Amino acid sequence: MISTSHSTSKAILLAAATPLAFILSTAAGFAQDATTTTDASATAPAPATITPQETKAEPADATGQEIVVTGSLFRRTDTETPSPVTVLTTQTLQRAGITNINDAVRSISADGAGSISTGFQNGFSAGGAAVSLRGLGVSSTLVLIDGLRSTNFPLNDDGHNAYVDLNSIPFSAVERIEVLKDGASSSYGADAIGGVVNIIMKKHVVGVSGTAEGGISELGDGGRYRANLTAGIGDYDRQGFNFYVNGEYQKDTAISVSDRKFPFNTLDLSSIGGADGNPNDNALPQNTINAIVRRSTQTDLNNPFAGGTAATGTYTSLNLNCANGTYTVAGAAGGTACKHDNTNEYTQVQPAQERYAFSGRLSLKVADNIEGYVSGSYSHNQVVTKTRPPLSIRQTQPYGASPTLASNNPGIVLPVYICSAGVNCVTAADRQLNPNNPYATAFANDPSNGAARIYYLFGDLPASQIRTNEVIRGAAGLRGSFDGGWNWQVDAVGAKDNLNIDSLGVVNIAGLKQAINTGAYNFVNPSLNSQATRDLVAPRYSVGSHTSLASLDASVSKALFDLPGGPLQVAVGGQIRHEVEENNSLNANLDRYANTSAAFGSHTVTAGYFEINAPVLSTLEINGSGRYDHYSEGFSNFSPKIGAKFTPIKQIAVRGTYSKGFRAPTFAENNARSSYAGFVNSTPPCSFILEHGGSGTLTSCSANGNPYNLAYNVGSGFSGNPDLKPEKSRSFTGGIVVEPTPWFSFTVDYYNIKKTNVIVTGPQTADARAAYFAGTPLPTGYSVAAVDSIDPLFPNARPRVLIINAPYVNAASQMVSGIDLGANVNVPLGGEARFISRIDVTRLFKYNVDNGNGVVQKFAGTLGPYELSSGAGTPRIRGNWQNTLQFGAFSLTATTYYVSRIKAVAADEIDADDNGNIDLSCANNLYGTGDKFCYIKRFIYADLNMSVEVNDKFSFNFNVGNFTNEKAPVAPASYSGTNYLPTWHYAGVIGRTFRAGANFKF
């Protein structure tokens, strides 16, 4: 159940505002889009034959005009099919104050674990955005535009999942969004296991319309500015053509972590009973922008990476000009250093983002029985991410490179002597004592013992990425009919996604060595470094990647004969498409400290498909379909589906579907040239912590002030496996549609999906890590790729593991089940007043994974699967409730969003016992504090939107986001946000926002 307990008066207000939100709504006549499409819900109750989730699709509902519903090949006069389909109209989105495709699609309650938000900036595909229906991953959700595929984002989420970037789709040209929430591989082929998101663009536009809007957060940052303009000519019905063009622009400014209050601006939660995750103000040694050193040895005087394993004496700060003061650590290995909080100083909550797009469409009546269209779009999206502090001088070797390129093991040092050549400086004629090494003078005659082991962040080389994504897409099609009652349709689509990543602050290994050995880089006062020196150490890198798609679809359909309920319809079709991916590594030469992930591949897919719709009775409709796909890699798949809808009386319909589907391996998964290393946050076990000076027992321990014992990033390395097979699925849905009165309707649908042959990345990775720490052999197929530098405080103890090589395998099965609930209310209140309400809720019963070892991982209601994108977990309940009160030209809307509480445990991070059971109690809290912070509280907030129509041509709107300024629940186990989950709780960190705009149409 949804919890109704509230700890603050704000929560009480919010709960009360939700059912009374007819006081809080946005305009029916928002007037953003001057299209011939209207929203019937604004003026009249929905027809009884249309399900609540499927109402308001377009005027066809009321006029009898034929439309095609997502998941079907047939044109029909209503949108009610055996499959559950949620329709988001432009008006629904306008009432919610939604201004982009990303927010629109991800607001659907069925979006679950693995969903990618723009706010998740430190993932493999930062800058992209994607939906994960049913929590089955972005690769198992198919995104279409006008029923046709588009090309994928060039970067793979988690290094291997493929998806269409929602940020690349022009929003102001959207007519509606249809979300098919059951498997649809029988119609569309691979990747539709979790469902289908079909973004329907405008078909005909007459006149000129536009919007200009600006906004900002209550704290004065996070500005959003947007504008769009659409112009169209041609009365399609009378003149036989229509042509329109559309342009839009949006800019979002960045929000820094330092601009948000505790606890979202630091990893130090000690003041509220949590751990001090910021050792940069109380422990040594630490990497900060104020370098510290400790005397060590150097085994190769030409190689600064050849520092000795041991160090002696106290730590010395090269610069004690400290903006935040100093701290002192006592003891032989102590010293004085500058206080820092690297998370607060350098990371951000929201990236700076700028995007613009152009689109257009020409529709023609070629002949009396032939219609055609040509459409095209161009989108440009640039995101500037600052996901971490400046790069540390101490780094592991790039994944796949020699361990000799690691600057952290045993530890980079500054030599006693420097010279212009940077080699053989001890004997060089122009040698000089290194001004960066405070031990140089004392060890001028013994340079091998006077090296300075250094800890430092390159503060004058800010770390960021500028990701510029350009998508060009074109489509053309013809449809018509010929003698005998045959209808035919041909569509062609081509798309290319070009992504360029400019990396700043990435250290070049050779340049770093040269800068150290020549003394070119000033570690004492980095502000004095020349730009040439900075470019030597960290030149700007630019790497391009791309994907492309070309597809041709053709189908014919015919009504064969009449059945008691209507005509028996049959359709057959075929498709051929070619897809290419070239995701180039950011570190192809392994010469810098950067991500090495890469993916390559191309294939051709041929398919044939059919659909039969049989209204066997006036009360019973049966639909069957199937599709056969063949991939040039050598595998094939047949996907069948059957559905039925029974309407015993006009007010009630019962529906259900059963289907089988598949997901083809991505190029990142099955191409031998593809590889990636993924990282998650992990805390060493107590046995390890005790070896490194921790206190406590094997079941309960603390770091005892040693930063080496704190949580850190540990990785897994993978390479493409050409022997992978497609994932398979079977899906069942069953539900009821009820409309007892013309002004009220609701649906309840049960879903149950099982995936088998699931492609997993190292299903025994957790076991391999545990084996390493225990000093036992790793599972077969797993190996240690890199270990950390030694613990300076305990140099003889086992070092931390950094990367473990692991395989891709078809090993797992997944099971998800739950219910979707939806309702619509449209009540005239007298005069020009009307109350409109819609609710969309998903309740998850089960999300279980068996990785092939017989151990069932249960994720529902937890932070698992933790190693899936963003580690945001699997809430049991998600929902939104939109309520509008309309008084003639004025309307006010409140849209309330709810995410249930999440337990901070994850089955994919816990070892099973000897009986195969996984302990999901708070003893395995990912934050490592037992009951403390074990539960991430539920989150509920509401947006307000109001609109006023001045006349038929002008309207104004005003939006207050998160109007009660609800705070995100504290989630210290998160690795994707600073103590919060960006996927679910983003609005609670941004805080209250304000936007105002004007709309016109002529």
C-alpha angles and dihedrals in degrees: 000000000000108000115242097188115116131193098194139044088241091062090051091051091049094050090050093046093055100069090033094047092123079093088061116050147126134238127288087201097048086150094205093132123047094200131134088247120100135181110247092199091071093064110020143018117268118264114265092241094064122083118236093247092048102046125114095033095142139308088286087083092067102030102045094243111154121250136174116240120212111268096029136086094207130091113229140170097240135042097225110113133157088264122078109248125181115204122202110194125199088253093053089052093045091052089053092050091239114159106177141043093245094061092039098055096037091053089071110110092227090065105108147159115354095030111149121222126187086241090068096085105162098062128104092261100038109167093037127094130207144169126236109198114205088002091275093129135267091276090062095054117079118212117200134181112214089343094305131106125251130201122275128250108269094235119071119226111241084006095288116042117099126211145153112260107241090202090067096064118092107242104195090057093057119115097187142323120239118198116196106200101198134062114292105176088122088068105028108020126225128021099028095108096114094034144278131278109201114189109202114205125208114278105191130020128178121187133007127295136168149166135214120187141164135184148163140193122263088253092058100254137085094064119191122197124176141164137174138183130195126185128179140171136191132064099239097201095046104029100029097235144068130188128183139169128201134193131182139178133192132175127187119188123218128265118207124215088235089063092063127076130244131323094025095056103057144030091224105101096158091115090065097039098273132116125285098244091175110078092166093096102042114023141058140259103030136157110238136141088269103074121226126192140191127197116261141150130268118214095190113035091199094055120064088194089066097082117149125260093241132060131189139201131020127315117266123208113219092205125024095180090124122181092194099038130252139281131203130216115201126222140056090299094042135096145149123286142163119273115243141166103202094188092053095044102047117018130081140215098210127025123227106256134183125180138168133175142185127202139167144173137203116200120190139182096221093182139343090280102026130075127182142182142189120198135175141175141187123196131185121193125177123185126183110204126193101180102158146016119279114294117281119238087228111074139156116242116275111272107276095017129112117279087236087076091063112109094192103057113099086347143274115260139192111235127232093239133041130187140175094260094048093221131088089006093159089070100026118123092230096044119142135178111271109255089202092059113075090193095054098096095048092049100038089124095041106042094162090066100038102066119130116228103216135210114190148141117218095242094173089055105062112204116234143131129222107206115192116187123187122184123189117188134174133178136180133180149168130207132179147124139257138196117306096041096283119153121198138186135186124188131179125189134180128182139171129192116201116191124186122187121197110194120201127188094024110143119233108218098216091043091052092052092048093047090052098044094046094042089235093136115070108216093173094060110008092181088075093060115116121234088247090059092047090050089051092055098036115012117186110264124206121192127177129205133175147184130197139189134192120181139173121196128184132174141167128201137185140182102233103188142329124275124190090270098041142289122340105235127202128186133179130183148157141216139198121187137169123207131188133186129188110173103172120206119253085222107034093153094044088230099125139044097261143115114289099196114136138164132191136174150112134205144167121229124199121189143176124197143175140191133196123193116192121182090193091175135012085253100039130062122180123192128189131179141165141184136195118205127189122193123204089230085075107261131107138190139194117209119194128186135183129185139174138194122198120192109184091171132010093255098053134051128176118203140177144167138197122194145161122218144164145212117219117221112264121239088253090057104042107028114093091216091060123092143153143174118221128199134206133178112260137172119218116245121260093255088061094043091053090052088056098052100278123147132230133043138306089271101038124028145147133218091243092213097306108127089201087072096055126100114283141171115278122183143207124209123216139180128198117272114212090195094066118123127211120275113248130212143185120200133192128187129177130173152143132243117205130184107171093169134020090251101047134051137155142183135207118192128179118207131193121179129177124188122195133184085035115184109235134181110231103329090195097047092117089050090050092052091048090049091052093052091045092050093239129127117284120240117275112281094025127102140168111259100178140359130202126254116275121278103259090211094050106023094169095055124095112278122233118268113242107181132015120192111231136173135244109236141167094239114121142075127204130202125191128173138166145118135272119212125193136170139177129200124186111173127173108221097192132280111014094333122112135170117213124183136172130178130192119186134166121196114195116211101176141009108171130166129193110191092199098271096093093252112124115215112205114204107168110121094006140094089259140146077051095172093054116098113305095355088243096148134220115288114202094222132035125167149146132209122199121194125182132187112195125193108181106282094003127074135172125196137186118194112193122198126200134191119177124230120283127212112230095231128098127198092212089063098048129078117233119238124242090279094053095254123138119214107226094176122123088264084083096047106156089225089059098231102107113225092357109099090355093133125052103210125239116269125218127170139151138219122212124212128179133181137188125195108213090186139322091295106041137045137165130212136194126193132194111191117207088359096190090047094236113193122231115252114257111262107174092169090066118114095184098060139021100270094325139080110246092198094062110011105040095118090055092060097042089051129196114353135188130209132173130183149162130228131197140181134183 
